[in-house]
Short mmCIF file of C-alpha atoms in Angstrom, two decimals:
data_model
loop_
_atom_site.label_atom_id
_atom_site.label_comp_id
_atom_site.label_asym_id
_atom_site.label_seq_id
_atom_site.Cartn_x
_atom_site.Cartn_y
_atom_site.Cartn_z
CA MET A 1 -18.67 -6.67 30.06
CA ILE A 2 -16.77 -4.26 27.81
CA SER A 3 -13.23 -3.38 28.90
CA LEU A 4 -12.19 0.23 28.34
CA ASP A 5 -8.45 -0.19 28.97
CA HIS A 6 -7.52 -0.41 25.29
CA VAL A 7 -9.23 0.43 22.03
CA LEU A 8 -8.37 -1.89 19.14
CA VAL A 9 -7.78 0.11 15.98
CA VAL A 10 -8.44 -2.10 12.97
CA ASP A 11 -7.90 -1.53 9.26
CA VAL A 12 -8.70 -4.11 6.61
CA GLU A 13 -7.49 -4.51 3.08
CA SER A 14 -9.76 -6.37 0.71
CA THR A 15 -9.62 -7.83 -2.76
CA CYS A 16 -10.49 -5.11 -5.24
CA TRP A 17 -10.54 -4.37 -8.94
CA GLU A 18 -10.31 -1.29 -11.10
CA GLY A 19 -13.93 -1.79 -12.13
CA SER A 20 -16.52 -4.35 -11.12
CA PRO A 21 -15.41 -7.69 -9.69
CA PRO A 22 -15.02 -10.52 -12.22
CA PRO A 23 -18.09 -12.75 -12.50
CA GLY A 24 -18.49 -14.98 -9.46
CA GLU A 25 -16.03 -13.02 -7.30
CA VAL A 26 -16.80 -10.77 -4.32
CA SER A 27 -14.57 -8.41 -2.38
CA GLU A 28 -13.23 -10.08 0.75
CA ILE A 29 -10.78 -9.29 3.51
CA ILE A 30 -7.17 -10.27 2.77
CA GLU A 31 -5.40 -8.38 5.56
CA ILE A 32 -6.45 -7.31 9.05
CA GLY A 33 -4.22 -4.64 10.51
CA ILE A 34 -4.45 -4.13 14.27
CA CYS A 35 -2.95 -1.54 16.59
CA PRO A 36 -4.16 -1.28 20.20
CA VAL A 37 -4.25 2.11 21.92
CA GLU A 38 -3.94 2.28 25.71
CA VAL A 39 -6.74 4.63 26.73
CA SER A 40 -5.17 6.00 29.93
CA SER A 41 -1.93 7.08 28.23
CA GLY A 42 -2.83 7.28 24.54
CA VAL A 43 0.19 5.09 23.78
CA ARG A 44 -0.02 2.95 20.66
CA GLY A 45 0.90 -0.70 20.92
CA GLU A 46 2.65 -2.79 18.29
CA ARG A 47 1.17 -2.92 14.82
CA ARG A 48 0.12 -6.37 13.70
CA SER A 49 -0.92 -7.84 10.39
CA VAL A 50 -3.02 -10.97 9.94
CA LEU A 51 -3.05 -12.12 6.32
CA VAL A 52 -6.28 -13.83 5.29
CA ARG A 53 -6.52 -16.36 2.48
CA PRO A 54 -9.32 -15.39 0.07
CA THR A 55 -11.76 -18.12 -0.94
CA ARG A 56 -14.25 -16.26 -3.16
CA SER A 57 -11.94 -13.92 -5.08
CA SER A 58 -8.42 -13.42 -6.31
CA VAL A 59 -5.88 -10.64 -5.85
CA SER A 60 -5.99 -8.51 -9.00
CA PRO A 61 -3.05 -6.52 -10.39
CA PHE A 62 -4.96 -3.37 -9.34
CA CYS A 63 -5.22 -4.72 -5.77
CA THR A 64 -1.49 -5.49 -5.70
CA GLN A 65 -0.70 -2.00 -7.00
CA LEU A 66 -2.87 -0.44 -4.28
CA THR A 67 -1.94 -2.63 -1.30
CA THR A 68 1.40 -4.24 -2.34
CA LEU A 69 -0.18 -7.59 -1.42
CA THR A 70 0.12 -10.34 -4.02
CA ALA A 71 -1.73 -13.62 -4.46
CA ALA A 72 1.44 -15.37 -3.25
CA ASP A 73 1.40 -13.27 -0.05
CA VAL A 74 -2.16 -14.15 0.93
CA VAL A 75 -2.26 -17.81 -0.20
CA GLY A 76 -0.28 -18.59 2.95
CA GLY A 77 -2.67 -16.61 5.12
CA VAL A 78 -5.14 -18.04 7.61
CA SER A 79 -8.82 -18.61 6.94
CA PHE A 80 -11.21 -15.77 7.76
CA ALA A 81 -12.59 -17.84 10.68
CA GLU A 82 -9.06 -18.32 12.03
CA ALA A 83 -8.34 -14.60 11.68
CA CYS A 84 -11.48 -13.79 13.70
CA ALA A 85 -10.35 -16.30 16.35
CA VAL A 86 -6.95 -14.51 16.55
CA LEU A 87 -8.76 -11.21 17.19
CA ARG A 88 -10.82 -12.73 20.01
CA LYS A 89 -8.02 -14.77 21.61
CA GLU A 90 -5.01 -12.47 21.30
CA PHE A 91 -6.72 -9.05 21.46
CA ARG A 92 -9.95 -9.83 23.37
CA SER A 93 -11.78 -8.09 20.52
CA ASP A 94 -15.15 -9.32 21.70
CA ARG A 95 -14.68 -7.50 25.04
CA ARG A 96 -13.11 -4.25 23.89
CA VAL A 97 -14.15 -1.15 22.02
CA TRP A 98 -12.79 -1.21 18.51
CA ALA A 99 -12.24 1.61 16.04
CA SER A 100 -11.71 2.03 12.32
CA TYR A 101 -11.43 4.91 9.92
CA GLY A 102 -14.94 5.06 8.46
CA ASP A 103 -17.58 2.34 8.29
CA TYR A 104 -16.01 0.25 5.51
CA ASP A 105 -14.12 -2.06 7.87
CA ARG A 106 -17.14 -2.65 10.13
CA LYS A 107 -19.40 -3.36 7.15
CA MET A 108 -16.86 -5.74 5.59
CA PHE A 109 -16.64 -7.74 8.82
CA GLU A 110 -20.43 -7.83 9.20
CA ARG A 111 -20.97 -8.98 5.62
CA GLN A 112 -18.17 -11.53 5.53
CA CYS A 113 -19.16 -13.00 8.90
CA LYS A 114 -22.76 -13.34 7.69
CA ASP A 115 -21.77 -14.77 4.29
CA LEU A 116 -19.40 -17.36 5.77
CA GLY A 117 -21.31 -18.17 8.96
CA VAL A 118 -18.45 -16.94 11.16
CA GLY A 119 -19.14 -15.34 14.53
CA TYR A 120 -18.61 -11.57 14.57
CA PRO A 121 -15.27 -11.08 16.38
CA PHE A 122 -16.04 -7.72 17.97
CA GLY A 123 -18.19 -6.49 20.82
CA PRO A 124 -21.02 -4.00 20.38
CA ARG A 125 -18.96 -0.79 20.60
CA HIS A 126 -17.37 0.69 17.48
CA VAL A 127 -15.80 4.14 17.09
CA ASN A 128 -15.72 5.74 13.65
CA VAL A 129 -12.45 7.73 13.78
CA LYS A 130 -13.21 9.42 10.44
CA THR A 131 -16.35 11.06 11.83
CA LEU A 132 -14.76 11.78 15.21
CA PHE A 133 -11.76 13.47 13.55
CA ALA A 134 -14.02 15.72 11.44
CA LEU A 135 -16.13 16.68 14.48
CA VAL A 136 -13.19 17.41 16.81
CA HIS A 137 -11.47 19.51 14.12
CA ALA A 138 -14.74 21.24 13.10
CA LEU A 139 -14.23 20.23 9.47
CA PRO A 140 -17.04 20.85 6.99
CA ARG A 141 -16.83 17.22 5.83
CA GLU A 142 -15.06 13.97 6.60
CA VAL A 143 -11.63 13.55 5.00
CA GLY A 144 -9.59 10.52 3.98
CA MET A 145 -7.06 9.02 6.34
CA ALA A 146 -4.02 10.39 4.51
CA GLU A 147 -5.54 13.90 4.57
CA ALA A 148 -6.33 13.57 8.29
CA VAL A 149 -2.72 12.58 9.00
CA ARG A 150 -1.58 15.66 7.05
CA LEU A 151 -4.04 17.94 8.88
CA ALA A 152 -2.76 16.56 12.19
CA GLY A 153 0.73 17.72 11.19
CA LYS A 154 2.10 14.21 10.77
CA LYS A 155 3.39 12.00 7.98
CA ILE A 156 2.18 8.53 7.11
CA ASP A 157 4.33 5.96 8.85
CA GLY A 158 4.77 2.92 6.59
CA THR A 159 2.89 2.03 3.43
CA HIS A 160 -0.55 3.53 2.86
CA HIS A 161 -3.10 0.77 2.10
CA ARG A 162 -1.30 -1.86 4.13
CA GLY A 163 -3.52 -2.84 7.03
CA HIS A 164 -0.93 -2.83 9.82
CA ASP A 165 0.54 0.52 8.76
CA ASP A 166 -2.85 2.17 8.27
CA ALA A 167 -4.03 0.82 11.65
CA TYR A 168 -0.91 2.33 13.26
CA ASN A 169 -1.52 5.72 11.62
CA ILE A 170 -5.22 5.67 12.53
CA ALA A 171 -4.26 4.72 16.10
CA GLY A 172 -2.04 7.82 16.20
CA LEU A 173 -4.95 10.01 15.08
CA PHE A 174 -7.27 8.35 17.60
CA ALA A 175 -4.74 8.74 20.45
CA ASP A 176 -4.47 12.47 19.69
CA LEU A 177 -8.27 12.77 19.72
CA ILE A 178 -8.75 11.06 23.07
CA ARG A 179 -6.01 13.22 24.64
CA LYS A 180 -7.81 16.45 23.62
#
């Protein structure tokens, strides 16, 4: 049974390169940012970051420039399977609605779970905040997260492209949307 008390807002950061990945490497999750939103009040919970140790890629200088995460930061992270277990155990992710800004995060989890044979950590309900924001604000197209924060009359709290900070900002957008 799906619990509707909180929505888990999730934002992932992944290994990335300025161009194509180097031969033999694939983009994989290196940080899972989480920020629960209490549905009844719209109050955001604490932001959390789970660093994930990559096994099929390395952190490029471009990735570090974008996310501030270095190879040294993520080498001490947990395995992807352990990160998924944290989501299930500490956040009950398999029994709650979860949300992300766009479909990238959902698709990354689906692909990486399939590739590594790890159980999908979420239940069947996902909210795409990017689409919801555009619909509620009657925008002609979807906009990026930073633009949505600006349109909502807010400023980005923390570092853009860090999972825990982006999850917190997306949670703020989502909380505003569910209060409307």
